[in-house]
XYZ file of C-alpha atoms in Angstrom:
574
model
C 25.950 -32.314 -12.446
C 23.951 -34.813 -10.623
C 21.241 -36.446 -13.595
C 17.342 -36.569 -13.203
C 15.736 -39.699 -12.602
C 13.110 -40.520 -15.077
C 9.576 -39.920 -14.266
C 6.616 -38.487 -15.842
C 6.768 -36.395 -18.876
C 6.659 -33.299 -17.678
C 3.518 -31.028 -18.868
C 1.795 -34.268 -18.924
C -0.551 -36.319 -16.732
C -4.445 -36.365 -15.913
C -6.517 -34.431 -17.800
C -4.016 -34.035 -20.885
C -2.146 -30.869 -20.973
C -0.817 -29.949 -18.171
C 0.649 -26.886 -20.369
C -3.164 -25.277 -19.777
C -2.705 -23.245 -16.330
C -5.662 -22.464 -14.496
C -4.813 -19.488 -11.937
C -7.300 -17.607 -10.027
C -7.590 -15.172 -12.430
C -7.759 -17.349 -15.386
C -10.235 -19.257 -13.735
C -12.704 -16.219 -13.467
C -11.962 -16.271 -17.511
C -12.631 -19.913 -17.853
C -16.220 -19.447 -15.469
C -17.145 -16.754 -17.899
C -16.332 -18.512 -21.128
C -18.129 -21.621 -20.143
C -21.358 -18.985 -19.220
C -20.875 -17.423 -22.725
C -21.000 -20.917 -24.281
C -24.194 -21.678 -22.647
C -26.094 -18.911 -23.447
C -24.719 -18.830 -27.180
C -26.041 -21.961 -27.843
C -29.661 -20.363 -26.420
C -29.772 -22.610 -23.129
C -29.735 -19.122 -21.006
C -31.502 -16.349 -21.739
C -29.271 -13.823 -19.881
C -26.165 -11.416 -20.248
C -22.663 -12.975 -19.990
C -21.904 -10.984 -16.329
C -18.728 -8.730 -17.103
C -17.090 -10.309 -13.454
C -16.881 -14.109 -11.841
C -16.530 -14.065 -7.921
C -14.213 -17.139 -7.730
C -13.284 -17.899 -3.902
C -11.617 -20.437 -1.868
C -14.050 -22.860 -0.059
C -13.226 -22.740 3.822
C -13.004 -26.509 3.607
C -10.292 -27.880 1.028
C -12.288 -30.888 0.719
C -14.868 -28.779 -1.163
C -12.066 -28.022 -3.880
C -9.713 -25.638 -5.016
C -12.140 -22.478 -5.729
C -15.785 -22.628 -5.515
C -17.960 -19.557 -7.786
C -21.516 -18.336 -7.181
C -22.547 -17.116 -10.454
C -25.677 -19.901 -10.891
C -27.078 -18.608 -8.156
C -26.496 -14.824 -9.804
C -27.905 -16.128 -12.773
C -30.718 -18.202 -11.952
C -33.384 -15.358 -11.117
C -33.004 -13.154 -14.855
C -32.951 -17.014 -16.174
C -35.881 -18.053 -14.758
C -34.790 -21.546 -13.199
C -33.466 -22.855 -10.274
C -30.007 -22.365 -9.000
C -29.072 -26.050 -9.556
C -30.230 -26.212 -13.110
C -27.828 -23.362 -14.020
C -25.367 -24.897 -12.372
C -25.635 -28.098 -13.967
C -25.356 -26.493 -17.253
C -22.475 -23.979 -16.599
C -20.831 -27.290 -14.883
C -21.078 -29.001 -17.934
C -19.456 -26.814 -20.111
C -16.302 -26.385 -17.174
C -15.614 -30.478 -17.287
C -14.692 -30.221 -20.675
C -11.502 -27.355 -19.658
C -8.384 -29.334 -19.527
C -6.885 -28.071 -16.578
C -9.726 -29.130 -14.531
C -10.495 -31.921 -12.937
C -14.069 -32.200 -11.398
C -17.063 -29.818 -11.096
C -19.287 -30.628 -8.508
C -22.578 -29.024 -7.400
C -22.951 -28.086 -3.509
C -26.043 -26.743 -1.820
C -28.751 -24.493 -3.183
C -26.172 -24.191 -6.501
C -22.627 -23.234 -5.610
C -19.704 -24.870 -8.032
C -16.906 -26.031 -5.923
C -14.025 -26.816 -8.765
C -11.295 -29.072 -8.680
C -7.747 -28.425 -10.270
C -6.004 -30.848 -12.443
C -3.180 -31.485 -10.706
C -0.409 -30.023 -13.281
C -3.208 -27.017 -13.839
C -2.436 -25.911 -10.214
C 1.301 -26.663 -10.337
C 1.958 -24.460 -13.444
C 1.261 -21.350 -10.773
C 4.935 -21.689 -9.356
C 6.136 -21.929 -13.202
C 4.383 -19.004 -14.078
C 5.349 -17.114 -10.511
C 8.860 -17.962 -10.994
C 8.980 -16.820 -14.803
C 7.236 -13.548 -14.602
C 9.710 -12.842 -11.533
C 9.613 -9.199 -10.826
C 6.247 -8.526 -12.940
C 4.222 -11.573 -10.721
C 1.004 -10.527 -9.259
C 0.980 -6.847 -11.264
C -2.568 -6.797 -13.091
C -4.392 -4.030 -14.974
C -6.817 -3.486 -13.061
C -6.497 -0.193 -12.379
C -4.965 1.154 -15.598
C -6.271 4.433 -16.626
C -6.489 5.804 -13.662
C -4.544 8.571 -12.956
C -4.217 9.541 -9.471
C -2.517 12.297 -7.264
C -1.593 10.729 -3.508
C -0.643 13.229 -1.223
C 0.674 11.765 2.374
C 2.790 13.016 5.233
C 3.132 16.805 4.300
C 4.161 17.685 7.954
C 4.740 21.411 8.475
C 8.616 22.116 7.907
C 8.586 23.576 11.255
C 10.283 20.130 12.660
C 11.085 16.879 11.933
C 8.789 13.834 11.203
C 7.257 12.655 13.967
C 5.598 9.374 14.529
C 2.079 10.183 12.763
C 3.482 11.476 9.762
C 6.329 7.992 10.437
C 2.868 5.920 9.797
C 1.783 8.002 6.584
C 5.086 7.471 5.236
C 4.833 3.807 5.599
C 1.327 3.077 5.005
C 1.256 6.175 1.621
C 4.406 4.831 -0.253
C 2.982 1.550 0.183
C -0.267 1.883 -1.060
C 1.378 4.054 -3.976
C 3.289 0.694 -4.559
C 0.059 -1.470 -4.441
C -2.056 1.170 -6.894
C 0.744 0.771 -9.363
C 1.312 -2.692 -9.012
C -2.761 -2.721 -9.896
C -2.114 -0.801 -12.857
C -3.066 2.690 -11.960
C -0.575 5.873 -12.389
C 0.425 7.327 -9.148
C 2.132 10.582 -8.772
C 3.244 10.635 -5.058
C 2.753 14.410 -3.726
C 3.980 16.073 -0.575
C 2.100 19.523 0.185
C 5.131 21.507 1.608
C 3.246 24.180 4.039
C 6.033 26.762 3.779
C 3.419 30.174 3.964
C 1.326 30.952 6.775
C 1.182 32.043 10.565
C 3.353 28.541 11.788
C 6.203 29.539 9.382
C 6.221 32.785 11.454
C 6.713 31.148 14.612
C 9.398 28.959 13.428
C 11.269 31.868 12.520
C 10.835 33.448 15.538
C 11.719 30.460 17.547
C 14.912 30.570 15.683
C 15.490 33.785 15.855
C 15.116 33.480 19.743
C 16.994 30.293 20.039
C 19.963 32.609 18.250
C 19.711 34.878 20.545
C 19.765 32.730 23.727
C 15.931 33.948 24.593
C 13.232 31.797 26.084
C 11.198 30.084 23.394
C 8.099 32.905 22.271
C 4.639 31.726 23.178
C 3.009 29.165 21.004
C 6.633 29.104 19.394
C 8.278 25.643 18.646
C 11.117 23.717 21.242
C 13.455 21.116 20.858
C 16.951 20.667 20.744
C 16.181 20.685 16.574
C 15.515 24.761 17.005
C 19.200 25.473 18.266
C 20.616 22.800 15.567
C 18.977 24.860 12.838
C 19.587 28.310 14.351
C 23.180 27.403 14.187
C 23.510 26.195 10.923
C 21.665 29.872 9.317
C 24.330 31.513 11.612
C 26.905 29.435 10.106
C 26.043 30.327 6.547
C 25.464 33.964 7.256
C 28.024 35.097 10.116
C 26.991 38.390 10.775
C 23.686 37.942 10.847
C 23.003 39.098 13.849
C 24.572 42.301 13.286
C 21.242 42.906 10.916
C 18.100 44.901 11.843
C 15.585 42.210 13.966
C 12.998 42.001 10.878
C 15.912 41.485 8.585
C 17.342 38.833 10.764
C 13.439 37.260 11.072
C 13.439 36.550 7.118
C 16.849 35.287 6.771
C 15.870 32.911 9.550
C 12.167 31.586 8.216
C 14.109 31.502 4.847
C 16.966 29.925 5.193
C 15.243 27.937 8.358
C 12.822 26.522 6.220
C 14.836 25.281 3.978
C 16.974 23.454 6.428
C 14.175 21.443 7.841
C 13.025 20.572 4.528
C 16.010 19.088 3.997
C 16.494 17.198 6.654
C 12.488 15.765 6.517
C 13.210 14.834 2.797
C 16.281 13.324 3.985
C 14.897 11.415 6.644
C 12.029 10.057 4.689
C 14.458 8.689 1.959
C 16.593 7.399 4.603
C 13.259 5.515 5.400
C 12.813 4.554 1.639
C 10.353 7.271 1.091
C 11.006 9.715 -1.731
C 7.896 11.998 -3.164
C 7.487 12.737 -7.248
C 6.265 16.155 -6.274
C 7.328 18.510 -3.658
C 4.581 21.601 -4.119
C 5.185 24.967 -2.071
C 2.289 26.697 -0.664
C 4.604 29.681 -1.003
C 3.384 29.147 -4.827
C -0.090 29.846 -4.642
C 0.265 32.671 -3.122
C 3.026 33.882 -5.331
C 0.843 33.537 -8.651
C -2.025 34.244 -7.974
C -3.248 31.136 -8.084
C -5.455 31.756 -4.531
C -7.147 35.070 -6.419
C -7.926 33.062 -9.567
C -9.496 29.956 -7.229
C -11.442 32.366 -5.296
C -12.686 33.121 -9.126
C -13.456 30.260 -10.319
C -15.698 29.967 -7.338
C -17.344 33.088 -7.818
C -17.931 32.347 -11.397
C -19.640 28.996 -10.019
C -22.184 31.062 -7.913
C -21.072 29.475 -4.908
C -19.196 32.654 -2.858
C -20.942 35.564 -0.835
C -19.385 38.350 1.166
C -20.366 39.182 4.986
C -19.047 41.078 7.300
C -16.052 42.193 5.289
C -15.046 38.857 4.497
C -15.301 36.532 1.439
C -17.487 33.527 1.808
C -17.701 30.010 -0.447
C -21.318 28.375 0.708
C -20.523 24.916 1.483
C -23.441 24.367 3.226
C -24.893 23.840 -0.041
C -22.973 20.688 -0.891
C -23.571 19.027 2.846
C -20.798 21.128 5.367
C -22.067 21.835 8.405
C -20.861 25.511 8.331
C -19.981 28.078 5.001
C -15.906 28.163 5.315
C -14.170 31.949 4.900
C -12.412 32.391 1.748
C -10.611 35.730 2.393
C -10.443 37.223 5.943
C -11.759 40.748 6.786
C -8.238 42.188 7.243
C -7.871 40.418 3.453
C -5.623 37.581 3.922
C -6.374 34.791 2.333
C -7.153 32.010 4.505
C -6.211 28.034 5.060
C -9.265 26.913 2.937
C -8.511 29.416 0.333
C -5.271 27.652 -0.432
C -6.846 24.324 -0.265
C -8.949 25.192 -2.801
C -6.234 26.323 -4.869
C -4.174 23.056 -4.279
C -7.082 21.679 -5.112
C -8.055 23.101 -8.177
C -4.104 22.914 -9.547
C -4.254 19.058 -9.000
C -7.525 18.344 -11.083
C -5.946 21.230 -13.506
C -2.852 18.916 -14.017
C -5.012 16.243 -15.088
C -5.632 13.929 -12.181
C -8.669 11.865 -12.237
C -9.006 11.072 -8.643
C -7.064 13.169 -5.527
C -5.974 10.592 -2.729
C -5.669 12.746 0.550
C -4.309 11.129 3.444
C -4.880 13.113 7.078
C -4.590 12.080 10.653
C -7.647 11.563 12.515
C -7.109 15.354 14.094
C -7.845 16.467 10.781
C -11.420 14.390 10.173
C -12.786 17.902 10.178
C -11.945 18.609 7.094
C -13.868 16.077 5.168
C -16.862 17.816 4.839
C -15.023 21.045 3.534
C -12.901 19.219 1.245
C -15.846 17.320 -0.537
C -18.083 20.667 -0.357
C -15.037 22.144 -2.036
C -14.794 19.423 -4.844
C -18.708 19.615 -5.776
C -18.572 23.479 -5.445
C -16.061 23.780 -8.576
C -18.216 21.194 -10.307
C -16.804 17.451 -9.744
C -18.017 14.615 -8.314
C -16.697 14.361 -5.049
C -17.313 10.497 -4.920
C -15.248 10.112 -7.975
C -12.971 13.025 -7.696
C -11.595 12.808 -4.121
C -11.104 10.598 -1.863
C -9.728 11.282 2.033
C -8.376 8.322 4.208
C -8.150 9.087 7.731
C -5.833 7.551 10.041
C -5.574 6.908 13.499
C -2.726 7.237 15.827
C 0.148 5.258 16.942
C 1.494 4.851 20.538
C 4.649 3.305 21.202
C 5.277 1.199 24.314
C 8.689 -0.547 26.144
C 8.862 -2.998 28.709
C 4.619 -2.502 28.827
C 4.960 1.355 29.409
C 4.466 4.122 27.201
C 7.816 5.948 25.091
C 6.582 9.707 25.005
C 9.678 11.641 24.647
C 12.504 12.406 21.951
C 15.926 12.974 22.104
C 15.778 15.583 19.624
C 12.239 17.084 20.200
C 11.215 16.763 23.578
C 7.623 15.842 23.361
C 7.226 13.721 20.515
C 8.572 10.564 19.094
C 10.325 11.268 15.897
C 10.554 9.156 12.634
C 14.420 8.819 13.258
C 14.103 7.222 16.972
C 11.708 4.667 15.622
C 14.132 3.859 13.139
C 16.865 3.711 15.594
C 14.878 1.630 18.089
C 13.594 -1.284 15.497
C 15.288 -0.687 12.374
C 13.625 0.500 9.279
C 12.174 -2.732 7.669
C 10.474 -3.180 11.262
C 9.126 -0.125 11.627
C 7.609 0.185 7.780
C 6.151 -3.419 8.596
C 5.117 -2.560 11.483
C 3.262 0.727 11.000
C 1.535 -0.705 7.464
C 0.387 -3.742 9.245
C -2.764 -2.430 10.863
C -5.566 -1.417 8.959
C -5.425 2.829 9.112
C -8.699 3.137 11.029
C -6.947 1.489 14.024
C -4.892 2.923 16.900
C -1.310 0.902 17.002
C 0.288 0.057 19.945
C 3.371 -0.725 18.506
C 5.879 -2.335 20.656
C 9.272 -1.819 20.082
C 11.015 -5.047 22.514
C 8.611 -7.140 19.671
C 9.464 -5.775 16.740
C 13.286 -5.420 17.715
C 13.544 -9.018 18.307
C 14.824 -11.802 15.634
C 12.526 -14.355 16.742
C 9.227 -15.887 15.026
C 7.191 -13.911 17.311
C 8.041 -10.028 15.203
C 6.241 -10.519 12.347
C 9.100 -9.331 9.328
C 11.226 -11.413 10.442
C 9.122 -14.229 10.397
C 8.216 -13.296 6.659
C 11.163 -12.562 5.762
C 13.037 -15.306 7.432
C 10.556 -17.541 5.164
C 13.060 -16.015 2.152
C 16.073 -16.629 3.533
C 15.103 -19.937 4.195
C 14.147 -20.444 1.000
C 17.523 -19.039 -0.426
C 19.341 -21.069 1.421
C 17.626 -24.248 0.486
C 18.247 -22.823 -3.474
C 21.880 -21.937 -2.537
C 22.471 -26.127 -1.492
C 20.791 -27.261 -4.825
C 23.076 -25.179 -6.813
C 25.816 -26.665 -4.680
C 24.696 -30.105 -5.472
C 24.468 -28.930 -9.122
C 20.812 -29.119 -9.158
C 19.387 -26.300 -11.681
C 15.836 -25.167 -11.982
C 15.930 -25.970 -15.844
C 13.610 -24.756 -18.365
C 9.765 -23.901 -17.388
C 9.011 -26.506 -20.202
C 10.855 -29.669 -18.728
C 9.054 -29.420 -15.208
C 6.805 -31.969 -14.188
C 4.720 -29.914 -12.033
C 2.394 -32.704 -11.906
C 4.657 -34.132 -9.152
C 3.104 -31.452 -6.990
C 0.825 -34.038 -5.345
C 1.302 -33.265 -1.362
C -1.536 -31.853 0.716
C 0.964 -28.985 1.984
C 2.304 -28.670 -2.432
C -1.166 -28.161 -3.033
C -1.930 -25.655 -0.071
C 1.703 -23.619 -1.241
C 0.276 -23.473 -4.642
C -3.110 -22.107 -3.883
C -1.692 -19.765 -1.722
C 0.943 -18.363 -4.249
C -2.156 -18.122 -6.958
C -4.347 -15.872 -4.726
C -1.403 -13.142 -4.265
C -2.500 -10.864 -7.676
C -5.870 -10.571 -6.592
C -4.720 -10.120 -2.485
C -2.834 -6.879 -4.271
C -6.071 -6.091 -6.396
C -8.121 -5.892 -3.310
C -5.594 -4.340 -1.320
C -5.258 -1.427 -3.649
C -9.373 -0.837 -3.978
C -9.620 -1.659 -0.920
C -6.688 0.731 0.113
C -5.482 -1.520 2.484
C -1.426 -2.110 2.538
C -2.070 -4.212 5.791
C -3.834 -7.384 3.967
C -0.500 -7.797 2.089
C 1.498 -8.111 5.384
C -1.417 -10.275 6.877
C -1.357 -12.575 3.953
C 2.463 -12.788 3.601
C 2.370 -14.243 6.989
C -0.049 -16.267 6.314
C 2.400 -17.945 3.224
C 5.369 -17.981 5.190
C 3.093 -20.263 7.560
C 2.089 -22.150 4.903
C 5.876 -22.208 3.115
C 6.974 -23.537 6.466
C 4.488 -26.171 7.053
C 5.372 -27.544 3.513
C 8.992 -27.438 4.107
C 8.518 -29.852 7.608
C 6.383 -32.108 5.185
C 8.049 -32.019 1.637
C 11.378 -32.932 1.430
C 13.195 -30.730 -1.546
C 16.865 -31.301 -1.740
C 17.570 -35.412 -1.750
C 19.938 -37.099 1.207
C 23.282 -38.813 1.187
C 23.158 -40.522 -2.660
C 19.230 -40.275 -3.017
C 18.775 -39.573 -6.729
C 17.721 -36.291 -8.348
C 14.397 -36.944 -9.021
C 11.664 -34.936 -11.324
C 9.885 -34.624 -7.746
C 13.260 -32.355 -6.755
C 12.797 -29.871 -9.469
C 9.267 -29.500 -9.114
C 9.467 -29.243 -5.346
C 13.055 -26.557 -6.171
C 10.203 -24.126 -8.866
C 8.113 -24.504 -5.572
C 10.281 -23.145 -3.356
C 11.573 -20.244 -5.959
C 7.849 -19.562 -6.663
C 7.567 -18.635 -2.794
C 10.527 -16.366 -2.760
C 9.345 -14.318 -6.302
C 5.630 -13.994 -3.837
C 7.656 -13.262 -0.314
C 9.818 -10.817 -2.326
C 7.261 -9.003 -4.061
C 4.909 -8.391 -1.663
C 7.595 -7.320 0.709
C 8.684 -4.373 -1.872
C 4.863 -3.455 -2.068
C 5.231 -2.803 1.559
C 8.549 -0.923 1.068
C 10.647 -3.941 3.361
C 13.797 -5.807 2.330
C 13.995 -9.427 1.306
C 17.174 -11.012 2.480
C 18.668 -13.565 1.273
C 20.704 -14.777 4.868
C 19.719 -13.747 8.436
């Protein structure tokens, strides 16, 4: 194995101990520390705040992270911004891992890193592995996130393709942020549109037209002929018989195939609940009790009322029909009322933006049985997605025949693509997602820029280990060699990545972690022209080449995990 050359001790170097990291997070810690230490000592008359806003100053020439919190401070202290900052500034100049404090403006501290301080972020990337850029911050929180739940009445098509994507990603980032998420899929098997599937089926059986407002698609004669395979004389059965066997055993088969699809996709739910269950158990009477026992229902004209009007809908929703059938809203109060039962703290309900009707309702519904609907439930809206080819819409499906199903995106872009793709865009936007782009292996499609930044990366690990160069211990690594302009700009950009997921998850907003991993490939790229890692020809090993080698495997632990937040592969060749 080729030797080290000798160079600085390594934990050593300006400032002292290079051992003392200061991360983004830590540096919040430090801010508040050095606040608590001037108002022990009685030089501030105010409360320690519980939370530090620590940024990155536009300019690097301002310094690694800049805070606010004099300025916070200053009015319930009674002095100007400056003076608080001089004091707090004071105290942070005596923290080994940093290097200057300087005061900017009407009072803003703009901090510089020592230089091993900021290097210790790849050590501390690259030995938490897996577990880099999880936090706590949401732990206690137990939520219920319910996405997708398409009708089984077909398969997935390119709406519920984007809930899939963007829900089991934001599941990933509220976990990653310390929450508990139990990942729900509301499986509408009762109702009116389960009657029409059956009927569809039954009619695509019998070689009959499709029956108005009845469902098409090539899908309808697949399924028809699988419930006559499993049941050959079927037809031989009286027509209602034959109806039940078919909405039955129909509904089961498209199930099937939508929970297959969405695993196929990398999708797979912790709960599958059945409408069929509410009404089963009573569980719609015993809702439309509680209610009543709340003072919030009222019968007219032979049907069952809940007054939603008094909690801010713009109309009082029917409860139970005149004919008595329960309706829609009766089982979403159920649903709702078994979620909170089972001891979720918040529901998450994700809906297209067809379906922003039902906001009101839902939030009348959550203040009618006596919660908060502000902490209680919470309903993300999203808008649609178009796709386009050669700069012209795709409208139809092989398999449907009017939409674009979750299986021909897949086909047309592959599945990393198309879960990139759709959690890219912030919700509230319309996509235009084109598939020549995102099919191509160029720098242009986004993934494969990112994740061409990892294979890169494993590549240039794959030569040291040919060379025999190892990593070595965290100890031994003079990070202090991490001098460069572009080092420096890798390392603040791997420190920010817990609190990008933070915000993300409040936030709810998978696309910032696709936005910023392309942001650090740039940035991994632009360090890689500059920097070189591996040495040339019979260059020595130098301390420089290991600290530059836990630079480059720092980047891959980021690229990697933020990639499996989003639910996309991180190869290691391409």
């Amino acid at each position: 194995m080729r030797e080290l050359a000798a160079g600085r001790p390594a934990g050593r170097g300006k400032g002292g101990q290079y051992a003392r990291r200061v991360t983004p997070e830590q540096l919040q810690d430090v801010v508040r520390t050095a606040v608590g230490a001037v108002v022990g000592r009685g030089a501030l008359p105010v409360e320690v705040p519980a939370d530090v806003v620590i940024e990155r100053p536009r300019n690097p020439e301002h310094g690694d992270y800049a805070t606010n919190v004099a300025l916070r401070l200053a009015k319930p202290a009674g002095r100007p911004p400056r003076d608080v900052a001089g004091l707090v500034a004071e105290e942070l100049r005596g923290h080994a891992g940093i290097a200057t404090v300087d005061i900017a403006g009407p009072g803003f501290l703009n901090i510089t890193l020592a230089q091993g301080a900021l290097g210790r972020i790849a050590v501390d990337a690259v030995t938490a592995g897996a577990a880099y850029g999880r936090t706590d911050t949401l732990a206690g929180q137990k939520l219920n996130l319910e996405f997708v739940s398409a009708n089984p009445t077909g398969p997935v098509h390119i709406g519920g393709t984007r809930w899939a994507a963007v829900g089991d990603a934001l599941g990933r980032l509220l976990e990653a942020s310390g929450a508990s998420v139990t990942r729900e899929y509301y499986f509408n098997d009762a109702g009116a549109q389960i009657d029409r599937f059956a009927l569809s089926l039954l009619a695509a059986a019998h070689g009959r037209p499709v029956p108005e407002d009845g469902y098409a698609g090539d899908y309808i004669g697949e399924i028809a002929a699988q419930v006559l395979a499993a049941e050959p004389g079927l037809l031989e059965r009286s027509e209602p018989e034959q109806q039940e066997r078919f909405r039955v055993r129909g509904v089961d088969l498209m199930f099937a195939e939508i929970k297959r699809t969405l695993s196929d996709f990398g999708v797979v739910f912790d709960v599958y609940f059945s409408e069929r269950t509410l009404h089963e158990t009573g569980a719609l009477e015993q809702a439309v009790a509680r209610l009543r026992e709340k003072g919030h229902v009222y019968e007219a004209d032979g049907a069952v009322w809940l007054r939603t009007t008094d909690f801010g809908d713009d109309k009082d929703r029917p409860l139970i029909k005149s004919d008595g059938a329960p309706t829609y809203f009766a089982a979403d109060c159920a649903y709702y009322l078994d979620k909170r039962d089972r001891g979720f703290d918040k529901v998450v309900i994700m809906l297209g933006a067809d379906h922003a009707g039902y906001v009101g309702r839902y939030k009348a519904l959550s203040a009618a049985v006596g919660d908060d609907p502000e902490a209680n439930l919470e309903i993300l809206l999203g808008q649609l997605v178009n796709l386009v080819r050669d700069g012209q819409p795709v409208r139809m499906s092989k398999r449907a025949g009017t939409v674009v199903l979750l299986e021909d995106l897949v086909e047309a872009v592959g599945a990393d693509a198309a879960r990139y793709a759709l959690a890219r865009a912030s919700v509230d936007q319309m996509i235009d997602l084109d598939l020549d782009l995102w099919s191509r292996r160029t720098n242009d499609n986004p993934v494969f820029y990112v994740q061409y930044a990892h294979a890169r990366i494993s590549s240039v690990l794959r030569n040291a280990a040919d060379l025999g160069i190892a990593l070595g211990e965290a100890a031994d690594v003079d990070v202090a060699q991490l001098a460069h302009e572009r080092e420096n700009d890798l390392l603040r950009a791997l420190g920010e990545f817990p609190r990008v997921l933070v915000a993300a998850a409040e936030l709810r907003a998978p696309h910032r972690v696709a936005r910023y991993l392309e942001e650090l490939a740039g940035t991994y790229h632009r360090f890689y022209d500059s920097c070189r890692v591996l040495p040339r020809g019979d260059e020595e090993v130098t301390s420089l080449t290991t600290a530059r080698l836990w630079l480059c495997a720092a980047t891959a632990v980021v690229l990697r995990n933020g990639l499996a937040v989003l639910g996309v592969s991180a190869p290691e060749r391409m």
